[in-house]
């Protein structure tokens, strides 16, 4: 039994004394102890070394009273396992020497055995669970098939992902073949994470908002929903789609336990689009953590009163920014922990 199960209660839609809180990208660059490790080991070495990955996962937990841990890793370990040699370039982000630009290349992409290729992630889960000692739940994650496709075709980050979109619209058959291969790998990967003991899995669709509502259904949601269908009998699934507020109604009809929101939607509107029944997660503007601790505290309390304390998980609307002062992150978390109904 997990001692602090506020996060799981919120996912189950149970009544809570206060909402749970965690922060997307909490195991990351805003922490000085993370930056110190970064000088010693390159990014994917940190992901591939279970001792390092589990230590990084614990860094924010040791500092703050968070209600959930998220395993340190990256969404790009999945396409790496499928044969795409992603590097993390300092100052630039993900980079792929030979991006997928032709339908023939899609044929060479494999659906790997996840135990052979991603065993280090499962070992990291095991070590992390020992360190967590059942205090709080551990969240596992994967990128959405669409978001992974974006990186595989683009070869790195982009403001528009127009090369990835052009590929889909010029070669829809090859695009769907690639999306299906990513989906099949992701399902096997997340199932294994659940077997290893994570309490929930979150699917990050960071670039879903690049698509029109119609294309979103065809190129993104259809595949996320396959993951939801496969995993929801086994665990809680949370779908986070950045810029995907237009799809919230369809998402609500699925078997997700919660939906993640970015900061561009009002709580009341998100509640009405999701029938007032769905657990929602979000949606503090990450840049708002540059405000003073007092302002952050006030804004968090207002956010809780607008979403309501039940069926709600306090989080940012996207990952925490690298230059956020430690005391501001702390103010965000403490505002939730100290919250009282009035
Ligand atoms: O949330 C957590 O704390 C767990 C760890 C985590 C990382 N990446 C570690 C990381 C998670 C959940 C991710 C997911 C991820 N990775 C996403 C989806 C979520 C999102 O933010 O949209 C995406 C799109 C990626 C791909 C990726 N990885 C990018 C674009 C970059 C470089 C730019 C950036 O935002 O940092 C990374 C590198 C990365 N992944 C870092 C961390 C801590 C920074 C690496 C470093 O500077 O050493």
mmCIF file of C-alpha atoms and ligand atoms in Angstrom:
data_model
loop_
_atom_site.group_PDB
_atom_site.id
_atom_site.type_symbol
_atom_site.label_atom_id
_atom_site.label_comp_id
_atom_site.label_asym_id
_atom_site.label_seq_id
_atom_site.Cartn_x
_atom_site.Cartn_y
_atom_site.Cartn_z
ATOM 1 C CA UNK A 1 0.000 0.000 0.000
ATOM 2 C CA UNK A 2 1.199 3.474 -0.879
ATOM 3 C CA UNK A 3 1.251 5.752 2.181
ATOM 4 C CA UNK A 4 0.350 9.005 0.443
ATOM 5 C CA UNK A 5 -2.221 7.998 -2.159
ATOM 6 C CA UNK A 6 -3.766 11.439 -2.839
ATOM 7 C CA UNK A 7 -2.690 11.238 -6.496
ATOM 8 C CA UNK A 8 -4.352 7.832 -6.936
ATOM 9 C CA UNK A 9 -7.487 9.018 -5.150
ATOM 10 C CA UNK A 10 -7.758 11.940 -7.545
ATOM 11 C CA UNK A 11 -7.316 9.559 -10.509
ATOM 12 C CA UNK A 12 -10.101 7.370 -9.131
ATOM 13 C CA UNK A 13 -12.317 10.436 -8.673
ATOM 14 C CA UNK A 14 -12.507 10.010 -4.892
ATOM 15 C CA UNK A 15 -13.024 12.836 -2.416
ATOM 16 C CA UNK A 16 -9.775 14.257 -1.025
ATOM 17 C CA UNK A 17 -8.884 16.709 1.745
ATOM 18 C CA UNK A 18 -6.706 18.595 -0.760
ATOM 19 C CA UNK A 19 -5.683 17.983 -4.373
ATOM 20 C CA UNK A 20 -2.343 16.257 -5.048
ATOM 21 C CA UNK A 21 0.547 18.120 -6.690
ATOM 22 C CA UNK A 22 3.505 17.249 -8.917
ATOM 23 C CA UNK A 23 5.278 19.167 -11.684
ATOM 24 C CA UNK A 24 5.958 18.056 -15.235
ATOM 25 C CA UNK A 25 9.754 17.895 -15.751
ATOM 26 C CA UNK A 26 10.290 18.040 -11.997
ATOM 27 C CA UNK A 27 13.259 15.671 -12.416
ATOM 28 C CA UNK A 28 15.217 18.168 -14.434
ATOM 29 C CA UNK A 29 17.263 21.215 -15.093
ATOM 30 C CA UNK A 30 15.864 23.653 -12.559
ATOM 31 C CA UNK A 31 17.567 21.592 -9.827
ATOM 32 C CA UNK A 32 21.235 22.415 -9.099
ATOM 33 C CA UNK A 33 21.911 18.776 -8.138
ATOM 34 C CA UNK A 34 20.665 17.723 -11.601
ATOM 35 C CA UNK A 35 22.912 20.243 -13.347
ATOM 36 C CA UNK A 36 25.872 18.946 -11.370
ATOM 37 C CA UNK A 37 25.283 15.395 -12.669
ATOM 38 C CA UNK A 38 24.890 16.796 -16.164
ATOM 39 C CA UNK A 39 28.517 17.941 -16.112
ATOM 40 C CA UNK A 40 29.635 14.360 -15.436
ATOM 41 C CA UNK A 41 27.451 12.192 -17.692
ATOM 42 C CA UNK A 42 25.790 12.885 -21.024
ATOM 43 C CA UNK A 43 22.027 12.870 -21.208
ATOM 44 C CA UNK A 44 21.327 9.363 -22.507
ATOM 45 C CA UNK A 45 23.964 7.874 -20.180
ATOM 46 C CA UNK A 46 21.875 9.304 -17.347
ATOM 47 C CA UNK A 47 18.783 7.663 -18.853
ATOM 48 C CA UNK A 48 20.537 4.314 -19.425
ATOM 49 C CA UNK A 49 22.150 3.974 -16.002
ATOM 50 C CA UNK A 50 19.476 2.797 -13.552
ATOM 51 C CA UNK A 51 21.365 4.121 -10.508
ATOM 52 C CA UNK A 52 21.600 7.609 -12.056
ATOM 53 C CA UNK A 53 18.027 7.604 -13.407
ATOM 54 C CA UNK A 54 16.607 6.572 -10.037
ATOM 55 C CA UNK A 55 18.738 9.155 -8.186
ATOM 56 C CA UNK A 56 17.526 11.926 -10.532
ATOM 57 C CA UNK A 57 13.931 10.761 -10.031
ATOM 58 C CA UNK A 58 14.431 11.158 -6.273
ATOM 59 C CA UNK A 59 16.019 14.632 -6.433
ATOM 60 C CA UNK A 60 12.801 16.670 -6.389
ATOM 61 C CA UNK A 61 11.216 14.218 -3.918
ATOM 62 C CA UNK A 62 13.997 14.777 -1.398
ATOM 63 C CA UNK A 63 13.611 18.530 -1.706
ATOM 64 C CA UNK A 64 9.835 19.030 -1.791
ATOM 65 C CA UNK A 65 6.653 17.431 -0.371
ATOM 66 C CA UNK A 66 5.461 16.182 -3.783
ATOM 67 C CA UNK A 67 2.569 13.722 -4.086
ATOM 68 C CA UNK A 68 4.009 11.737 -7.014
ATOM 69 C CA UNK A 69 7.379 10.936 -8.556
ATOM 70 C CA UNK A 70 7.953 10.663 -12.317
ATOM 71 C CA UNK A 71 10.665 8.358 -13.540
ATOM 72 C CA UNK A 72 13.617 10.224 -15.044
ATOM 73 C CA UNK A 73 13.973 9.162 -18.678
ATOM 74 C CA UNK A 74 12.965 10.611 -22.036
ATOM 75 C CA UNK A 75 10.270 9.999 -24.622
ATOM 76 C CA UNK A 76 13.024 9.452 -27.221
ATOM 77 C CA UNK A 77 14.266 6.180 -25.701
ATOM 78 C CA UNK A 78 11.382 4.501 -27.586
ATOM 79 C CA UNK A 79 12.454 5.541 -31.121
ATOM 80 C CA UNK A 80 16.052 4.761 -30.115
ATOM 81 C CA UNK A 81 14.948 1.212 -29.349
ATOM 82 C CA UNK A 82 13.291 1.133 -32.780
ATOM 83 C CA UNK A 83 16.618 1.841 -34.471
ATOM 84 C CA UNK A 84 16.757 5.638 -34.589
ATOM 85 C CA UNK A 85 19.988 6.952 -33.182
ATOM 86 C CA UNK A 86 18.855 10.106 -31.347
ATOM 87 C CA UNK A 87 21.524 12.231 -29.673
ATOM 88 C CA UNK A 88 20.957 15.028 -27.165
ATOM 89 C CA UNK A 89 22.977 18.041 -28.257
ATOM 90 C CA UNK A 90 23.860 20.587 -25.577
ATOM 91 C CA UNK A 91 21.973 23.818 -26.185
ATOM 92 C CA UNK A 92 20.019 22.395 -29.159
ATOM 93 C CA UNK A 93 18.049 19.419 -27.846
ATOM 94 C CA UNK A 94 17.298 16.125 -29.601
ATOM 95 C CA UNK A 95 19.099 15.479 -32.896
ATOM 96 C CA UNK A 96 18.917 12.632 -35.414
ATOM 97 C CA UNK A 97 21.604 12.332 -38.105
ATOM 98 C CA UNK A 98 19.377 10.469 -40.573
ATOM 99 C CA UNK A 99 15.758 11.518 -40.137
ATOM 100 C CA UNK A 100 12.984 9.584 -41.882
ATOM 101 C CA UNK A 101 12.169 11.378 -45.127
ATOM 102 C CA UNK A 102 10.979 8.561 -47.439
ATOM 103 C CA UNK A 103 8.370 5.781 -47.182
ATOM 104 C CA UNK A 104 11.158 3.209 -47.827
ATOM 105 C CA UNK A 105 12.880 4.233 -44.598
ATOM 106 C CA UNK A 106 9.726 3.445 -42.621
ATOM 107 C CA UNK A 107 10.008 -0.182 -43.759
ATOM 108 C CA UNK A 108 13.356 -0.478 -41.948
ATOM 109 C CA UNK A 109 11.985 0.700 -38.611
ATOM 110 C CA UNK A 110 11.620 -2.225 -36.231
ATOM 111 C CA UNK A 111 9.171 -3.011 -33.450
ATOM 112 C CA UNK A 112 11.752 -4.231 -30.942
ATOM 113 C CA UNK A 113 11.574 -6.594 -28.018
ATOM 114 C CA UNK A 114 11.313 -4.065 -25.194
ATOM 115 C CA UNK A 115 13.113 -6.268 -22.668
ATOM 116 C CA UNK A 116 16.157 -6.474 -24.960
ATOM 117 C CA UNK A 117 16.252 -2.776 -25.798
ATOM 118 C CA UNK A 118 14.727 -0.930 -22.839
ATOM 119 C CA UNK A 119 15.622 -3.190 -19.936
ATOM 120 C CA UNK A 120 17.535 -0.312 -18.324
ATOM 121 C CA UNK A 121 14.252 1.591 -17.846
ATOM 122 C CA UNK A 122 12.658 -1.379 -16.097
ATOM 123 C CA UNK A 123 15.736 -1.739 -13.873
ATOM 124 C CA UNK A 124 15.499 1.980 -13.040
ATOM 125 C CA UNK A 125 11.864 1.485 -11.996
ATOM 126 C CA UNK A 126 12.850 -1.337 -9.674
ATOM 127 C CA UNK A 127 15.578 0.739 -8.003
ATOM 128 C CA UNK A 128 13.351 3.811 -7.740
ATOM 129 C CA UNK A 129 10.545 1.856 -6.101
ATOM 130 C CA UNK A 130 13.008 0.661 -3.458
ATOM 131 C CA UNK A 131 14.073 4.253 -2.791
ATOM 132 C CA UNK A 132 10.484 5.523 -2.678
ATOM 133 C CA UNK A 133 9.620 2.870 -0.104
ATOM 134 C CA UNK A 134 5.896 3.132 -0.905
ATOM 135 C CA UNK A 135 5.765 6.768 0.252
ATOM 136 C CA UNK A 136 4.227 8.130 -2.979
ATOM 137 C CA UNK A 137 3.250 6.678 -6.364
ATOM 138 C CA UNK A 138 5.679 6.469 -9.302
ATOM 139 C CA UNK A 139 4.443 7.656 -12.699
ATOM 140 C CA UNK A 140 5.710 6.051 -15.905
ATOM 141 C CA UNK A 141 5.403 7.818 -19.264
ATOM 142 C CA UNK A 142 5.835 7.712 -23.002
ATOM 143 C CA UNK A 143 5.509 10.176 -25.841
ATOM 144 C CA UNK A 144 2.428 9.990 -28.034
ATOM 145 C CA UNK A 145 3.017 8.268 -31.379
ATOM 146 C CA UNK A 146 2.408 11.580 -33.186
ATOM 147 C CA UNK A 147 4.932 13.467 -31.036
ATOM 148 C CA UNK A 148 7.530 10.722 -31.573
ATOM 149 C CA UNK A 149 6.853 10.764 -35.339
ATOM 150 C CA UNK A 150 7.451 14.534 -35.293
ATOM 151 C CA UNK A 151 10.993 14.042 -33.955
ATOM 152 C CA UNK A 152 11.731 11.049 -36.229
ATOM 153 C CA UNK A 153 10.834 12.919 -39.410
ATOM 154 C CA UNK A 154 11.944 16.394 -38.427
ATOM 155 C CA UNK A 155 15.213 15.045 -36.987
ATOM 156 C CA UNK A 156 15.015 17.426 -34.023
ATOM 157 C CA UNK A 157 12.890 20.146 -32.492
ATOM 158 C CA UNK A 158 10.925 22.613 -34.603
ATOM 159 C CA UNK A 159 8.575 25.554 -34.127
ATOM 160 C CA UNK A 160 6.057 24.230 -36.659
ATOM 161 C CA UNK A 161 6.946 20.574 -37.415
ATOM 162 C CA UNK A 162 6.045 21.317 -41.030
ATOM 163 C CA UNK A 163 8.430 18.660 -42.440
ATOM 164 C CA UNK A 164 6.661 16.022 -40.324
ATOM 165 C CA UNK A 165 3.244 17.306 -41.398
ATOM 166 C CA UNK A 166 4.269 17.416 -45.072
ATOM 167 C CA UNK A 167 5.424 13.773 -44.847
ATOM 168 C CA UNK A 168 2.037 12.742 -43.381
ATOM 169 C CA UNK A 169 0.043 14.562 -46.030
ATOM 170 C CA UNK A 170 2.226 13.391 -48.944
ATOM 171 C CA UNK A 171 2.684 9.799 -47.738
ATOM 172 C CA UNK A 172 -0.279 9.022 -45.482
ATOM 173 C CA UNK A 173 0.178 5.262 -45.798
ATOM 174 C CA UNK A 174 3.805 5.353 -44.690
ATOM 175 C CA UNK A 175 2.920 7.807 -41.909
ATOM 176 C CA UNK A 176 0.273 5.432 -40.568
ATOM 177 C CA UNK A 177 2.676 2.502 -40.817
ATOM 178 C CA UNK A 178 5.207 4.430 -38.743
ATOM 179 C CA UNK A 179 2.564 5.577 -36.221
ATOM 180 C CA UNK A 180 1.401 1.985 -35.823
ATOM 181 C CA UNK A 181 4.933 0.704 -35.240
ATOM 182 C CA UNK A 182 5.494 3.397 -32.597
ATOM 183 C CA UNK A 183 2.127 2.566 -31.005
ATOM 184 C CA UNK A 184 2.883 -1.174 -30.840
ATOM 185 C CA UNK A 185 6.289 -0.521 -29.266
ATOM 186 C CA UNK A 186 4.819 1.979 -26.804
ATOM 187 C CA UNK A 187 2.076 -0.404 -25.684
ATOM 188 C CA UNK A 188 4.601 -3.183 -24.999
ATOM 189 C CA UNK A 189 6.882 -0.689 -23.236
ATOM 190 C CA UNK A 190 4.177 0.757 -20.971
ATOM 191 C CA UNK A 191 2.753 -2.687 -20.149
ATOM 192 C CA UNK A 192 6.171 -3.750 -18.934
ATOM 193 C CA UNK A 193 6.446 -0.568 -16.831
ATOM 194 C CA UNK A 194 3.153 -1.436 -15.180
ATOM 195 C CA UNK A 195 4.367 -4.973 -14.492
ATOM 196 C CA UNK A 196 7.434 -3.440 -12.872
ATOM 197 C CA UNK A 197 5.233 -1.412 -10.532
ATOM 198 C CA UNK A 198 4.476 2.102 -11.775
ATOM 199 C CA UNK A 199 1.097 3.319 -10.471
ATOM 200 C CA UNK A 200 0.009 5.246 -13.574
ATOM 201 C CA UNK A 201 1.250 6.107 -17.052
ATOM 202 C CA UNK A 202 1.120 9.501 -18.721
ATOM 203 C CA UNK A 203 1.202 9.940 -22.489
ATOM 204 C CA UNK A 204 2.812 13.239 -23.525
ATOM 205 C CA UNK A 205 1.431 14.623 -26.772
ATOM 206 C CA UNK A 206 3.615 17.713 -26.794
ATOM 207 C CA UNK A 207 2.993 18.517 -30.472
ATOM 208 C CA UNK A 208 -0.641 17.455 -30.900
ATOM 209 C CA UNK A 209 -1.601 21.117 -30.975
ATOM 210 C CA UNK A 210 0.273 21.487 -34.285
ATOM 211 C CA UNK A 211 -2.539 19.590 -36.024
ATOM 212 C CA UNK A 212 -6.003 20.780 -37.054
ATOM 213 C CA UNK A 213 -8.843 19.226 -35.026
ATOM 214 C CA UNK A 214 -9.634 16.859 -37.940
ATOM 215 C CA UNK A 215 -6.015 15.798 -38.513
ATOM 216 C CA UNK A 216 -5.539 15.442 -34.760
ATOM 217 C CA UNK A 217 -8.099 12.638 -34.715
ATOM 218 C CA UNK A 218 -6.477 10.849 -37.664
ATOM 219 C CA UNK A 219 -2.768 11.265 -36.836
ATOM 220 C CA UNK A 220 -2.696 11.544 -33.085
ATOM 221 C CA UNK A 221 -5.742 10.708 -30.986
ATOM 222 C CA UNK A 222 -6.510 7.457 -32.831
ATOM 223 C CA UNK A 223 -3.116 6.104 -31.757
ATOM 224 C CA UNK A 224 -3.185 7.531 -28.228
ATOM 225 C CA UNK A 225 -6.558 5.867 -27.848
ATOM 226 C CA UNK A 226 -5.068 2.487 -28.847
ATOM 227 C CA UNK A 227 -2.615 2.958 -25.978
ATOM 228 C CA UNK A 228 -5.462 3.943 -23.635
ATOM 229 C CA UNK A 229 -7.482 0.882 -24.670
ATOM 230 C CA UNK A 230 -4.509 -1.443 -24.108
ATOM 231 C CA UNK A 231 -3.348 0.040 -20.795
ATOM 232 C CA UNK A 232 -6.537 1.163 -19.040
ATOM 233 C CA UNK A 233 -7.466 -2.381 -17.925
ATOM 234 C CA UNK A 234 -4.061 -2.514 -16.180
ATOM 235 C CA UNK A 235 -3.463 0.969 -14.769
ATOM 236 C CA UNK A 236 -4.477 4.629 -14.821
ATOM 237 C CA UNK A 237 -3.726 6.409 -18.080
ATOM 238 C CA UNK A 238 -3.361 10.191 -18.239
ATOM 239 C CA UNK A 239 -3.298 11.932 -21.618
ATOM 240 C CA UNK A 240 -1.571 15.312 -21.811
ATOM 241 C CA UNK A 241 -1.967 17.096 -25.122
ATOM 242 C CA UNK A 242 -0.324 20.482 -25.399
ATOM 243 C CA UNK A 243 -2.556 22.813 -27.385
ATOM 244 C CA UNK A 244 -5.186 20.072 -27.721
ATOM 245 C CA UNK A 245 -8.082 21.713 -25.863
ATOM 246 C CA UNK A 246 -10.164 21.306 -29.056
ATOM 247 C CA UNK A 247 -10.120 17.517 -28.569
ATOM 248 C CA UNK A 248 -11.157 17.430 -24.902
ATOM 249 C CA UNK A 249 -14.734 16.339 -25.665
ATOM 250 C CA UNK A 250 -13.608 13.274 -27.660
ATOM 251 C CA UNK A 251 -10.928 12.491 -25.097
ATOM 252 C CA UNK A 252 -13.566 12.473 -22.366
ATOM 253 C CA UNK A 253 -15.354 9.606 -24.137
ATOM 254 C CA UNK A 254 -12.251 7.400 -23.781
ATOM 255 C CA UNK A 255 -11.033 5.247 -20.895
ATOM 256 C CA UNK A 256 -8.438 7.725 -19.599
ATOM 257 C CA UNK A 257 -8.370 8.335 -15.833
ATOM 258 C CA UNK A 258 -7.359 11.982 -16.293
ATOM 259 C CA UNK A 259 -6.611 14.621 -18.898
ATOM 260 C CA UNK A 260 -3.679 17.032 -18.719
ATOM 261 C CA UNK A 261 -4.243 20.667 -19.691
ATOM 262 C CA UNK A 262 -1.899 23.409 -20.799
ATOM 263 C CA UNK A 263 -2.298 26.958 -19.469
ATOM 264 C CA UNK A 264 -4.298 28.366 -22.388
ATOM 265 C CA UNK A 265 -7.683 27.098 -21.216
ATOM 266 C CA UNK A 266 -9.908 28.431 -18.412
ATOM 267 C CA UNK A 267 -10.729 25.878 -15.693
ATOM 268 C CA UNK A 268 -14.481 26.461 -16.122
ATOM 269 C CA UNK A 269 -14.320 25.826 -19.871
ATOM 270 C CA UNK A 270 -12.187 22.701 -19.418
ATOM 271 C CA UNK A 271 -14.684 21.418 -16.841
ATOM 272 C CA UNK A 272 -17.634 22.008 -19.160
ATOM 273 C CA UNK A 273 -15.912 20.335 -22.164
ATOM 274 C CA UNK A 274 -15.182 17.287 -19.988
ATOM 275 C CA UNK A 275 -18.698 16.963 -18.537
ATOM 276 C CA UNK A 276 -17.605 17.947 -15.005
ATOM 277 C CA UNK A 277 -16.793 14.267 -14.403
ATOM 278 C CA UNK A 278 -13.205 13.857 -15.584
ATOM 279 C CA UNK A 279 -10.135 14.255 -13.378
ATOM 280 C CA UNK A 280 -8.162 17.168 -14.802
ATOM 281 C CA UNK A 281 -4.469 17.910 -14.346
ATOM 282 C CA UNK A 282 -2.756 21.270 -14.796
ATOM 283 C CA UNK A 283 -2.523 24.040 -15.756
ATOM 284 C CA UNK A 284 -0.358 26.764 -14.210
ATOM 285 C CA UNK A 285 1.602 28.707 -16.816
ATOM 286 C CA UNK A 286 5.221 27.510 -16.251
ATOM 287 C CA UNK A 287 6.437 31.083 -16.837
ATOM 288 C CA UNK A 288 4.219 32.246 -13.936
ATOM 289 C CA UNK A 289 6.739 30.590 -11.612
ATOM 290 C CA UNK A 290 8.777 33.736 -12.293
ATOM 291 C CA UNK A 291 6.254 35.714 -10.212
ATOM 292 C CA UNK A 292 6.974 36.292 -6.533
ATOM 293 C CA UNK A 293 6.290 33.422 -4.095
ATOM 294 C CA UNK A 294 3.327 35.402 -2.639
ATOM 295 C CA UNK A 295 1.776 35.879 -6.077
ATOM 296 C CA UNK A 296 2.331 32.205 -6.932
ATOM 297 C CA UNK A 297 0.606 31.190 -3.717
ATOM 298 C CA UNK A 298 -2.401 33.396 -4.417
ATOM 299 C CA UNK A 299 -2.695 32.216 -8.008
ATOM 300 C CA UNK A 300 -2.461 28.539 -7.021
ATOM 301 C CA UNK A 301 -5.222 28.959 -4.439
ATOM 302 C CA UNK A 302 -7.386 30.652 -7.042
ATOM 303 C CA UNK A 303 -6.662 27.841 -9.524
ATOM 304 C CA UNK A 304 -7.751 25.224 -6.975
ATOM 305 C CA UNK A 305 -10.969 27.057 -6.185
ATOM 306 C CA UNK A 306 -11.768 27.320 -9.912
ATOM 307 C CA UNK A 307 -11.056 23.657 -10.739
ATOM 308 C CA UNK A 308 -12.452 22.438 -7.395
ATOM 309 C CA UNK A 309 -10.469 20.274 -4.956
ATOM 310 C CA UNK A 310 -11.868 16.930 -6.162
ATOM 311 C CA UNK A 311 -11.047 15.239 -9.472
ATOM 312 C CA UNK A 312 -8.128 17.587 -9.768
ATOM 313 C CA UNK A 313 -4.324 17.196 -9.846
ATOM 314 C CA UNK A 314 -2.355 20.407 -9.483
ATOM 315 C CA UNK A 315 0.420 20.671 -12.061
ATOM 316 C CA UNK A 316 1.996 23.094 -14.495
ATOM 317 C CA UNK A 317 0.574 23.513 -17.994
ATOM 318 C CA UNK A 318 3.886 22.184 -19.430
ATOM 319 C CA UNK A 319 7.360 21.334 -18.126
ATOM 320 C CA UNK A 320 9.051 23.511 -15.493
ATOM 321 C CA UNK A 321 11.466 25.994 -17.076
ATOM 322 C CA UNK A 322 15.194 25.569 -16.347
ATOM 323 C CA UNK A 323 15.688 29.024 -14.802
ATOM 324 C CA UNK A 324 12.955 28.902 -12.152
ATOM 325 C CA UNK A 325 14.238 29.818 -8.660
ATOM 326 C CA UNK A 326 14.046 26.926 -6.206
ATOM 327 C CA UNK A 327 11.979 28.950 -3.740
ATOM 328 C CA UNK A 328 9.365 29.701 -6.413
ATOM 329 C CA UNK A 329 8.933 26.004 -7.225
ATOM 330 C CA UNK A 330 8.659 25.411 -3.505
ATOM 331 C CA UNK A 331 6.010 28.146 -3.168
ATOM 332 C CA UNK A 332 3.961 26.406 -5.891
ATOM 333 C CA UNK A 333 4.078 23.036 -4.123
ATOM 334 C CA UNK A 334 3.581 24.400 -0.599
ATOM 335 C CA UNK A 335 0.580 26.440 -1.712
ATOM 336 C CA UNK A 336 -1.137 23.145 -2.509
ATOM 337 C CA UNK A 337 0.054 21.239 0.545
ATOM 338 C CA UNK A 338 -1.071 24.098 2.844
ATOM 339 C CA UNK A 339 -4.369 24.668 1.037
ATOM 340 C CA UNK A 340 -7.502 24.516 3.222
ATOM 341 C CA UNK A 341 -11.109 24.680 2.093
ATOM 342 C CA UNK A 342 -12.738 27.929 3.199
HETATM 343 O O1 LIG B 1 9.133 15.061 -16.103
HETATM 344 C C1 LIG B 1 10.201 14.628 -15.620
HETATM 345 O O2 LIG B 1 10.803 15.200 -14.720
HETATM 346 C C2 LIG B 1 10.690 13.276 -16.071
HETATM 347 C C3 LIG B 1 11.666 13.304 -17.089
HETATM 348 C C4 LIG B 1 11.340 13.746 -18.508
HETATM 349 C C5 LIG B 1 12.349 14.242 -19.375
HETATM 350 N N1 LIG B 1 11.811 14.365 -20.608
HETATM 351 C C6 LIG B 1 13.741 14.522 -18.986
HETATM 352 C C7 LIG B 1 14.535 15.466 -19.804
HETATM 353 C C8 LIG B 1 10.157 13.669 -19.242
HETATM 354 C C9 LIG B 1 8.764 13.269 -18.789
HETATM 355 C C10 LIG B 1 10.485 14.057 -20.574
HETATM 356 C C11 LIG B 1 9.513 14.042 -21.668
HETATM 357 C C12 LIG B 1 9.857 14.668 -22.947
HETATM 358 N N2 LIG B 1 11.050 14.655 -23.614
HETATM 359 C C13 LIG B 1 8.921 15.332 -23.765
HETATM 360 C C14 LIG B 1 7.451 15.467 -23.458
HETATM 361 C C15 LIG B 1 7.157 16.491 -22.436
HETATM 362 C C16 LIG B 1 7.400 17.910 -22.905
HETATM 363 O O3 LIG B 1 8.123 18.603 -22.198
HETATM 364 O O4 LIG B 1 6.810 18.303 -23.910
HETATM 365 C C17 LIG B 1 9.596 15.766 -24.914
HETATM 366 C C18 LIG B 1 9.002 16.558 -26.058
HETATM 367 C C19 LIG B 1 10.947 15.321 -24.807
HETATM 368 C C20 LIG B 1 12.051 15.475 -25.794
HETATM 369 C C21 LIG B 1 13.141 16.284 -25.231
HETATM 370 N N3 LIG B 1 14.020 15.836 -24.274
HETATM 371 C C22 LIG B 1 13.493 17.614 -25.560
HETATM 372 C C23 LIG B 1 12.749 18.478 -26.544
HETATM 373 C C24 LIG B 1 14.621 17.952 -24.797
HETATM 374 C C25 LIG B 1 15.490 19.184 -24.863
HETATM 375 C C26 LIG B 1 14.825 20.436 -24.529
HETATM 376 C C27 LIG B 1 14.289 20.484 -23.131
HETATM 377 O O5 LIG B 1 13.114 20.883 -22.971
HETATM 378 O O6 LIG B 1 14.997 20.176 -22.175
HETATM 379 C C28 LIG B 1 14.897 16.852 -23.950
HETATM 380 C C29 LIG B 1 15.956 16.752 -22.930
HETATM 381 C C30 LIG B 1 15.530 16.467 -21.543
HETATM 382 N N4 LIG B 1 14.647 15.498 -21.176
HETATM 383 C C31 LIG B 1 16.042 17.105 -20.386
HETATM 384 C C32 LIG B 1 15.428 16.468 -19.289
HETATM 385 C C33 LIG B 1 15.670 16.718 -17.836
HETATM 386 C C34 LIG B 1 17.100 18.206 -20.353
HETATM 387 C C35 LIG B 1 18.427 17.591 -20.595
HETATM 388 C C36 LIG B 1 19.567 18.398 -20.109
HETATM 389 O O7 LIG B 1 19.590 19.611 -20.323
HETATM 390 O O8 LIG B 1 20.478 17.769 -19.526
#
